[in-house]
């Protein structure tokens, strides 16, 4: 266990590379498609369009600036894509056991009718954020109460802080620690599409001026027309996504919150104003990861349960019931002995006269008295030896001792 690192025993569906330094979602293969969608048009532009624009401007170096800017900006977009998809989005470490401090002990009636203790704890809790009550839920998988704005991603199988959505194009969840890079990626991709579209249209214009015909210009550079069509379609996706996230940032919402709570029309507890919301996203320090994926797994010490185990509580209840049943049995024995003594006392009274002296021979009376006293005292000693600790102060024993004392004095 000491030689196993955290990422090697990770319970989520993530993919780790470079010894746990890079973390991806389970659909990381889609990242290759996204890279190609950015890289291939940029390469086509540099080869078939930017090269034709090298000498089309009055300044000799302006054309080279277009080519260099395209290369640098494409690399910048790809780096943002890597930062978005290859880092911890804000995964909340899962617990190895449920939070016992939140358990409440209830007694539920079992089939036998006896109360049996059971463990229960609330599935939701209410916390206040800026004076507004916000409900947080308990995650059965991660065994923790999710912080506000946290949600469990079913694809990555992790609870992510400030969960926005799971993006299949980057193969990663978008959360607190990579949302900034995600927005910078889609906005930069939008600007790159606009730049390529404008430069391709400009190249067709220059060719049309040279050939004095638009169709001849398109035939001379069909790549320019293809790039213009590609960028136009892409702008509907990345451009529309950029506009939507600009709205979310200005109102301090996540995509998950917007789609789920939009119909509730309740107050947004996290909205701090448009300016402060933008400052929070772009100019605050990114929190460090709560997971040390390269650390070695430490063995947990055995946990001591300070509360009684339900099985032990049930067993102690059985012991108490057995003890009560024994008390009742011994009490019945004492009552029978008391009734027996009364019976023998009445027979002895019949054998005596009204003056108290024996009518015939004293032997039967003596034998009767001996038979009455010896078994009674023997059974009393036996009963006291069986339950010395619990019946020494019993009311039945005290009453019986009083009866025996009176018989001896008589």
Short mmCIF file of C-alpha atoms in Angstrom, two decimals:
data_model
loop_
_atom_site.label_atom_id
_atom_site.label_comp_id
_atom_site.label_asym_id
_atom_site.label_seq_id
_atom_site.Cartn_x
_atom_site.Cartn_y
_atom_site.Cartn_z
CA UNK A 1 0.00 0.00 0.00
CA UNK A 2 2.90 2.35 0.74
CA UNK A 3 4.10 2.17 -2.88
CA UNK A 4 0.73 3.03 -4.42
CA UNK A 5 0.05 6.64 -5.32
CA UNK A 6 -3.31 8.35 -5.09
CA UNK A 7 -3.90 8.54 -8.85
CA UNK A 8 -3.24 4.80 -9.21
CA UNK A 9 -6.08 3.95 -6.80
CA UNK A 10 -8.38 6.79 -7.89
CA UNK A 11 -12.06 5.78 -7.76
CA UNK A 12 -13.18 8.27 -10.40
CA UNK A 13 -13.26 7.65 -14.15
CA UNK A 14 -10.36 9.97 -14.94
CA UNK A 15 -7.32 9.21 -17.08
CA UNK A 16 -3.90 10.17 -15.70
CA UNK A 17 -0.76 10.80 -17.73
CA UNK A 18 2.83 11.73 -16.89
CA UNK A 19 2.77 10.01 -13.52
CA UNK A 20 -0.39 11.74 -12.32
CA UNK A 21 0.67 15.24 -13.37
CA UNK A 22 -2.02 15.46 -16.05
CA UNK A 23 -5.64 14.49 -15.38
CA UNK A 24 -8.22 14.04 -18.13
CA UNK A 25 -11.82 12.94 -18.29
CA UNK A 26 -12.81 9.45 -19.48
CA UNK A 27 -13.65 10.86 -22.94
CA UNK A 28 -10.19 12.38 -23.47
CA UNK A 29 -10.02 10.98 -27.00
CA UNK A 30 -12.40 13.69 -28.13
CA UNK A 31 -9.61 16.14 -27.31
CA UNK A 32 -7.77 14.89 -30.42
CA UNK A 33 -10.74 15.92 -32.57
CA UNK A 34 -10.78 19.38 -30.99
CA UNK A 35 -7.06 19.82 -31.62
CA UNK A 36 -7.50 18.86 -35.27
CA UNK A 37 -10.45 21.25 -35.67
CA UNK A 38 -8.14 24.08 -34.62
CA UNK A 39 -4.84 22.96 -36.10
CA UNK A 40 -5.86 21.79 -39.60
CA UNK A 41 -7.59 25.05 -40.69
CA UNK A 42 -4.66 27.06 -39.29
CA UNK A 43 -2.16 24.99 -41.29
CA UNK A 44 -4.25 25.35 -44.46
CA UNK A 45 -4.45 29.10 -43.91
CA UNK A 46 -0.69 29.46 -43.45
CA UNK A 47 0.12 27.41 -46.56
CA UNK A 48 -2.48 28.61 -49.08
CA UNK A 49 -3.57 32.04 -47.86
CA UNK A 50 -0.98 33.71 -45.65
CA UNK A 51 1.77 32.92 -48.17
CA UNK A 52 -0.12 34.83 -50.88
CA UNK A 53 -0.45 37.82 -48.55
CA UNK A 54 3.27 38.16 -47.83
CA UNK A 55 3.79 40.84 -50.51
CA UNK A 56 0.29 42.30 -50.84
CA UNK A 57 0.83 45.18 -48.43
CA UNK A 58 2.81 48.36 -48.91
CA UNK A 59 5.17 47.47 -46.13
CA UNK A 60 7.23 44.41 -46.98
CA UNK A 61 7.09 42.93 -43.47
CA UNK A 62 3.31 43.20 -42.97
CA UNK A 63 2.63 39.91 -44.73
CA UNK A 64 5.11 38.08 -42.51
CA UNK A 65 3.42 39.59 -39.45
CA UNK A 66 0.13 37.97 -40.54
CA UNK A 67 1.81 34.57 -40.88
CA UNK A 68 3.63 34.88 -37.55
CA UNK A 69 0.52 36.10 -35.73
CA UNK A 70 -1.48 33.14 -37.07
CA UNK A 71 1.11 30.62 -35.89
CA UNK A 72 1.55 32.17 -32.45
CA UNK A 73 -2.15 32.64 -31.87
CA UNK A 74 -2.93 29.05 -32.90
CA UNK A 75 -0.36 27.73 -30.44
CA UNK A 76 -1.87 29.98 -27.77
CA UNK A 77 -5.35 28.53 -28.39
CA UNK A 78 -4.01 24.98 -28.19
CA UNK A 79 -2.24 25.74 -24.90
CA UNK A 80 -5.48 27.07 -23.44
CA UNK A 81 -7.20 23.89 -24.59
CA UNK A 82 -4.55 21.83 -22.80
CA UNK A 83 -4.88 23.89 -19.61
CA UNK A 84 -8.62 23.36 -19.71
CA UNK A 85 -8.62 19.61 -20.26
CA UNK A 86 -5.46 18.44 -18.45
CA UNK A 87 -5.89 19.96 -14.97
CA UNK A 88 -7.97 19.28 -11.91
CA UNK A 89 -11.26 21.15 -12.46
CA UNK A 90 -11.92 21.35 -8.72
CA UNK A 91 -12.59 17.77 -7.63
CA UNK A 92 -13.76 17.43 -4.02
CA UNK A 93 -11.92 14.53 -2.32
CA UNK A 94 -14.35 11.77 -1.46
CA UNK A 95 -14.62 10.34 2.05
CA UNK A 96 -13.82 6.74 2.91
CA UNK A 97 -16.77 6.51 5.31
CA UNK A 98 -20.03 8.42 5.91
CA UNK A 99 -19.99 11.47 8.21
CA UNK A 100 -20.98 9.82 11.51
CA UNK A 101 -21.31 13.11 13.32
CA UNK A 102 -24.44 13.74 11.27
CA UNK A 103 -26.11 10.45 12.24
CA UNK A 104 -29.28 10.50 14.33
CA UNK A 105 -30.38 7.46 16.26
CA UNK A 106 -33.99 6.42 15.75
CA UNK A 107 -35.90 3.39 16.98
CA UNK A 108 -38.01 1.61 14.42
CA UNK A 109 -40.35 -1.28 15.17
CA UNK A 110 -39.21 -4.54 13.66
CA UNK A 111 -41.43 -7.44 12.68
CA UNK A 112 -41.15 -8.93 16.15
CA UNK A 113 -42.55 -5.76 17.69
CA UNK A 114 -39.38 -4.89 19.58
CA UNK A 115 -37.76 -1.48 18.97
CA UNK A 116 -34.55 -1.80 17.00
CA UNK A 117 -32.08 1.13 16.78
CA UNK A 118 -31.27 2.36 13.27
CA UNK A 119 -28.86 4.96 11.86
CA UNK A 120 -30.25 7.81 9.79
CA UNK A 121 -29.00 11.25 8.75
CA UNK A 122 -30.48 14.04 6.60
CA UNK A 123 -29.96 13.93 2.83
CA UNK A 124 -30.06 17.72 2.55
CA UNK A 125 -28.81 20.57 4.70
CA UNK A 126 -29.51 24.27 4.55
CA UNK A 127 -26.70 26.82 4.63
CA UNK A 128 -26.80 30.58 4.21
CA UNK A 129 -24.85 32.36 1.47
CA UNK A 130 -25.00 36.16 1.63
CA UNK A 131 -28.14 35.85 3.74
CA UNK A 132 -29.92 33.58 1.25
CA UNK A 133 -30.72 29.97 2.26
CA UNK A 134 -29.10 27.44 -0.05
CA UNK A 135 -29.69 23.69 0.14
CA UNK A 136 -26.71 21.35 -0.10
CA UNK A 137 -27.18 17.66 -0.83
CA UNK A 138 -25.47 14.55 0.42
CA UNK A 139 -23.58 12.60 -2.25
CA UNK A 140 -24.02 8.84 -1.87
CA UNK A 141 -20.97 8.10 -4.04
CA UNK A 142 -18.47 10.49 -2.47
CA UNK A 143 -20.08 10.19 1.03
CA UNK A 144 -19.97 13.92 1.73
CA UNK A 145 -22.21 16.97 1.84
CA UNK A 146 -21.51 18.88 -1.34
CA UNK A 147 -20.44 22.50 -0.88
CA UNK A 148 -22.66 25.17 -2.45
CA UNK A 149 -22.45 25.18 -6.27
CA UNK A 150 -20.92 21.71 -6.23
CA UNK A 151 -22.40 18.85 -8.24
CA UNK A 152 -21.51 15.25 -9.02
CA UNK A 153 -20.49 14.58 -12.62
CA UNK A 154 -21.87 11.22 -13.73
CA UNK A 155 -19.29 10.96 -16.53
CA UNK A 156 -16.17 11.57 -14.46
CA UNK A 157 -17.76 10.14 -11.27
CA UNK A 158 -16.48 13.03 -9.15
CA UNK A 159 -17.97 15.89 -7.17
CA UNK A 160 -16.69 19.12 -8.76
CA UNK A 161 -16.65 22.48 -6.99
CA UNK A 162 -18.58 25.21 -8.85
CA UNK A 163 -19.56 22.65 -11.47
CA UNK A 164 -20.44 24.31 -14.78
CA UNK A 165 -20.82 21.37 -17.17
CA UNK A 166 -18.95 18.44 -18.66
CA UNK A 167 -17.60 19.48 -22.04
CA UNK A 168 -17.16 16.57 -24.46
CA UNK A 169 -15.04 18.71 -26.81
CA UNK A 170 -12.31 19.14 -24.20
CA UNK A 171 -12.94 15.79 -22.51
CA UNK A 172 -13.10 17.28 -19.03
CA UNK A 173 -15.44 18.79 -16.46
CA UNK A 174 -15.56 22.57 -16.31
CA UNK A 175 -15.37 23.77 -12.73
CA UNK A 176 -13.80 26.30 -10.42
CA UNK A 177 -10.16 25.62 -11.33
CA UNK A 178 -10.41 25.53 -15.13
CA UNK A 179 -13.41 27.72 -15.98
CA UNK A 180 -11.17 30.73 -16.64
CA UNK A 181 -9.10 28.77 -19.16
CA UNK A 182 -12.23 27.33 -20.77
CA UNK A 183 -13.69 30.79 -21.39
CA UNK A 184 -10.34 32.06 -22.67
CA UNK A 185 -10.17 29.06 -25.02
CA UNK A 186 -13.60 29.55 -26.59
CA UNK A 187 -13.20 33.33 -26.83
CA UNK A 188 -9.71 32.99 -28.37
CA UNK A 189 -11.02 30.39 -30.81
CA UNK A 190 -13.75 32.84 -31.76
CA UNK A 191 -11.20 35.57 -32.44
CA UNK A 192 -9.09 33.12 -34.45
CA UNK A 193 -12.09 32.24 -36.60
CA UNK A 194 -12.80 35.92 -37.22
CA UNK A 195 -9.14 36.58 -38.10
CA UNK A 196 -8.95 33.66 -40.57
CA UNK A 197 -12.30 34.61 -42.12
CA UNK A 198 -11.23 38.24 -42.67
CA UNK A 199 -7.80 37.34 -44.05
CA UNK A 200 -9.29 34.75 -46.42
CA UNK A 201 -11.84 37.28 -47.70
CA UNK A 202 -9.03 39.82 -48.13
CA UNK A 203 -7.02 37.31 -50.17
CA UNK A 204 -9.99 36.74 -52.52
CA UNK A 205 -10.33 40.53 -52.93
CA UNK A 206 -6.69 40.89 -53.92
CA UNK A 207 -7.03 38.02 -56.41
CA UNK A 208 -10.25 39.49 -57.83
CA UNK A 209 -8.44 42.81 -58.38
CA UNK A 210 -5.68 40.97 -60.22
CA UNK A 211 -7.97 38.81 -62.40
CA UNK A 212 -10.78 41.36 -62.64
CA UNK A 213 -13.23 38.53 -61.90
CA UNK A 214 -14.46 37.05 -58.59
CA UNK A 215 -14.94 33.54 -59.98
CA UNK A 216 -11.42 33.46 -61.35
CA UNK A 217 -10.18 34.63 -57.95
CA UNK A 218 -12.03 31.79 -56.22
CA UNK A 219 -10.62 29.29 -58.71
CA UNK A 220 -7.16 30.66 -58.05
CA UNK A 221 -7.54 30.14 -54.27
CA UNK A 222 -10.34 27.67 -53.43
CA UNK A 223 -8.83 27.23 -49.94
CA UNK A 224 -9.84 30.79 -49.10
CA UNK A 225 -13.50 30.04 -49.85
CA UNK A 226 -13.40 26.78 -47.86
CA UNK A 227 -11.85 28.55 -44.87
CA UNK A 228 -14.45 31.29 -45.01
CA UNK A 229 -17.27 28.73 -44.97
CA UNK A 230 -15.64 26.77 -42.16
CA UNK A 231 -15.06 29.85 -40.00
CA UNK A 232 -18.61 31.08 -40.62
CA UNK A 233 -20.08 27.79 -39.35
CA UNK A 234 -17.69 27.60 -36.42
CA UNK A 235 -18.60 31.10 -35.30
CA UNK A 236 -22.16 29.94 -34.68
CA UNK A 237 -20.84 27.45 -32.13
CA UNK A 238 -17.83 29.00 -30.42
CA UNK A 239 -19.12 32.54 -30.90
CA UNK A 240 -22.55 31.70 -29.52
CA UNK A 241 -20.94 29.82 -26.64
CA UNK A 242 -18.74 32.82 -25.86
CA UNK A 243 -21.72 35.15 -25.78
CA UNK A 244 -23.67 32.80 -23.52
CA UNK A 245 -20.81 32.54 -21.04
CA UNK A 246 -20.35 36.30 -21.05
CA UNK A 247 -23.93 36.50 -19.81
CA UNK A 248 -23.27 33.80 -17.19
CA UNK A 249 -20.16 35.59 -15.91
CA UNK A 250 -21.95 38.93 -15.68
CA UNK A 251 -24.68 37.35 -13.50
CA UNK A 252 -22.33 34.95 -11.67
CA UNK A 253 -24.10 31.79 -12.75
CA UNK A 254 -22.98 28.41 -13.98
CA UNK A 255 -24.46 26.55 -16.93
CA UNK A 256 -25.83 23.91 -14.53
CA UNK A 257 -27.52 26.54 -12.35
CA UNK A 258 -28.94 28.40 -15.34
CA UNK A 259 -30.59 25.34 -16.86
CA UNK A 260 -31.77 23.84 -13.58
CA UNK A 261 -32.94 26.85 -11.58
CA UNK A 262 -34.01 29.18 -14.38
CA UNK A 263 -37.69 28.28 -13.93
CA UNK A 264 -37.57 28.82 -10.16
CA UNK A 265 -37.02 32.56 -10.53
CA UNK A 266 -35.31 32.67 -7.17
CA UNK A 267 -32.69 35.14 -6.06
CA UNK A 268 -29.10 34.38 -7.03
CA UNK A 269 -27.13 34.32 -3.79
CA UNK A 270 -23.77 34.56 -5.59
CA UNK A 271 -24.39 37.65 -7.74
CA UNK A 272 -22.07 40.46 -6.58
CA UNK A 273 -22.65 42.88 -9.43
CA UNK A 274 -21.41 42.76 -13.01
CA UNK A 275 -17.97 44.29 -12.34
CA UNK A 276 -17.23 42.20 -9.26
CA UNK A 277 -18.41 39.08 -11.04
CA UNK A 278 -15.90 39.61 -13.85
CA UNK A 279 -13.16 40.37 -11.34
CA UNK A 280 -13.97 37.15 -9.49
CA UNK A 281 -13.54 35.03 -12.62
CA UNK A 282 -10.47 36.65 -14.20
CA UNK A 283 -8.54 38.41 -11.43
CA UNK A 284 -8.76 36.15 -8.39
CA UNK A 285 -6.15 33.59 -7.50
CA UNK A 286 -7.03 30.06 -8.55
CA UNK A 287 -7.35 27.82 -5.51
CA UNK A 288 -4.84 24.98 -5.27
CA UNK A 289 -6.05 21.47 -5.93
CA UNK A 290 -7.51 19.63 -2.95
CA UNK A 291 -6.06 16.36 -4.27
CA UNK A 292 -2.43 15.29 -4.18
CA UNK A 293 -2.54 12.75 -6.97
CA UNK A 294 1.18 11.93 -6.78
CA UNK A 295 1.23 11.41 -3.01
CA UNK A 296 1.48 7.93 -1.59
CA UNK A 297 -1.62 6.42 0.01
CA UNK A 298 -1.46 6.42 3.78
CA UNK A 299 -3.09 3.61 5.70
CA UNK A 300 -5.89 4.81 7.90
CA UNK A 301 -5.85 4.02 11.61
CA UNK A 302 -8.67 1.73 12.78
CA UNK A 303 -11.66 3.81 13.69
CA UNK A 304 -13.24 3.53 17.14
CA UNK A 305 -17.00 3.83 17.20
CA UNK A 306 -17.88 5.82 20.33
CA UNK A 307 -21.54 4.97 19.99
CA UNK A 308 -23.18 1.59 20.72
CA UNK A 309 -23.49 -0.75 17.80
CA UNK A 310 -27.12 -1.65 17.04
CA UNK A 311 -26.39 -5.38 17.40
CA UNK A 312 -24.80 -4.85 20.82
CA UNK A 313 -27.70 -2.68 21.91
CA UNK A 314 -30.13 -5.39 20.86
CA UNK A 315 -28.08 -8.00 22.71
CA UNK A 316 -28.04 -5.95 25.91
CA UNK A 317 -31.80 -5.56 25.57
CA UNK A 318 -32.15 -9.34 25.39
CA UNK A 319 -30.04 -9.69 28.54
CA UNK A 320 -32.29 -7.26 30.36
CA UNK A 321 -35.39 -9.11 29.23
CA UNK A 322 -33.89 -12.46 30.35
CA UNK A 323 -33.09 -10.96 33.73
CA UNK A 324 -36.65 -9.73 34.18
CA UNK A 325 -38.06 -13.12 33.22
CA UNK A 326 -35.84 -14.80 35.83
CA UNK A 327 -37.02 -12.30 38.43
CA UNK A 328 -40.64 -13.13 37.65
CA UNK A 329 -39.99 -16.89 37.86
CA UNK A 330 -38.31 -16.58 41.25
CA UNK A 331 -41.11 -14.30 42.45
CA UNK A 332 -43.63 -16.99 41.50
CA UNK A 333 -41.60 -19.55 43.44
CA UNK A 334 -41.61 -17.34 46.50
CA UNK A 335 -45.38 -16.86 46.22
CA UNK A 336 -45.88 -20.63 46.03
CA UNK A 337 -43.70 -21.11 49.11
CA UNK A 338 -45.73 -18.51 50.96
CA UNK A 339 -48.98 -20.25 50.04
CA UNK A 340 -47.50 -23.57 51.15
CA UNK A 341 -46.60 -22.14 54.55
CA UNK A 342 -50.14 -20.82 55.02
CA UNK A 343 -51.52 -24.26 54.17
CA UNK A 344 -49.31 -26.01 56.72
CA UNK A 345 -50.17 -23.40 59.31
CA UNK A 346 -53.92 -24.06 58.91
CA UNK A 347 -53.44 -27.86 59.31
CA UNK A 348 -51.40 -27.32 62.45
CA UNK A 349 -54.13 -25.10 63.88
CA UNK A 350 -56.76 -27.81 63.23
CA UNK A 351 -54.69 -30.36 65.17
CA UNK A 352 -54.57 -28.10 68.24
CA UNK A 353 -57.45 -27.38 70.59
CA UNK A 354 -59.04 -24.12 71.39
CA UNK A 355 -56.71 -23.71 74.32
CA UNK A 356 -53.69 -24.07 72.08
CA UNK A 357 -52.58 -27.51 73.32
CA UNK A 358 -52.36 -30.63 71.13
CA UNK A 359 -55.44 -32.83 71.01
CA UNK A 360 -53.73 -36.22 70.63
CA UNK A 361 -50.09 -36.92 70.22
CA UNK A 362 -47.41 -34.27 69.74
CA UNK A 363 -45.43 -36.35 67.28
CA UNK A 364 -47.50 -35.56 64.20
CA UNK A 365 -47.39 -31.89 65.05
CA UNK A 366 -43.65 -32.03 65.52
CA UNK A 367 -43.12 -33.87 62.29
CA UNK A 368 -45.43 -31.52 60.47
CA UNK A 369 -43.59 -28.53 61.83
CA UNK A 370 -40.26 -29.99 60.80
CA UNK A 371 -41.52 -30.81 57.33
CA UNK A 372 -42.83 -27.30 56.99
CA UNK A 373 -39.66 -25.53 58.08
CA UNK A 374 -36.87 -27.56 56.50
CA UNK A 375 -37.93 -27.53 52.84
CA UNK A 376 -38.98 -23.93 53.07
CA UNK A 377 -35.64 -22.78 54.42
CA UNK A 378 -33.76 -24.99 51.96
CA UNK A 379 -35.60 -23.57 48.96
CA UNK A 380 -35.14 -20.05 50.31
CA UNK A 381 -31.38 -20.56 50.56
CA UNK A 382 -31.36 -22.01 47.06
CA UNK A 383 -33.25 -19.03 45.66
CA UNK A 384 -30.97 -16.58 47.44
CA UNK A 385 -27.88 -18.35 46.08
CA UNK A 386 -29.28 -18.12 42.54
CA UNK A 387 -29.84 -14.37 42.59
CA UNK A 388 -27.92 -12.96 45.54
CA UNK A 389 -27.09 -9.65 43.91
CA UNK A 390 -30.51 -8.82 42.50
CA UNK A 391 -32.95 -10.34 45.03
CA UNK A 392 -31.31 -9.38 48.29
CA UNK A 393 -33.46 -6.30 48.47
CA UNK A 394 -36.51 -7.71 46.65
CA UNK A 395 -39.87 -6.89 48.17
CA UNK A 396 -40.97 -10.54 47.85
CA UNK A 397 -37.97 -11.74 49.86
CA UNK A 398 -38.58 -9.15 52.59
CA UNK A 399 -42.21 -10.17 52.88
CA UNK A 400 -41.31 -13.84 53.01
CA UNK A 401 -38.65 -13.28 55.66
CA UNK A 402 -41.20 -11.47 57.77
CA UNK A 403 -43.60 -14.42 57.54
CA UNK A 404 -40.89 -16.93 58.52
CA UNK A 405 -39.87 -14.78 61.49
CA UNK A 406 -43.44 -14.67 62.77
CA UNK A 407 -43.75 -18.44 62.45
CA UNK A 408 -40.59 -18.94 64.48
CA UNK A 409 -41.73 -16.64 67.25
CA UNK A 410 -45.04 -18.45 67.35
#
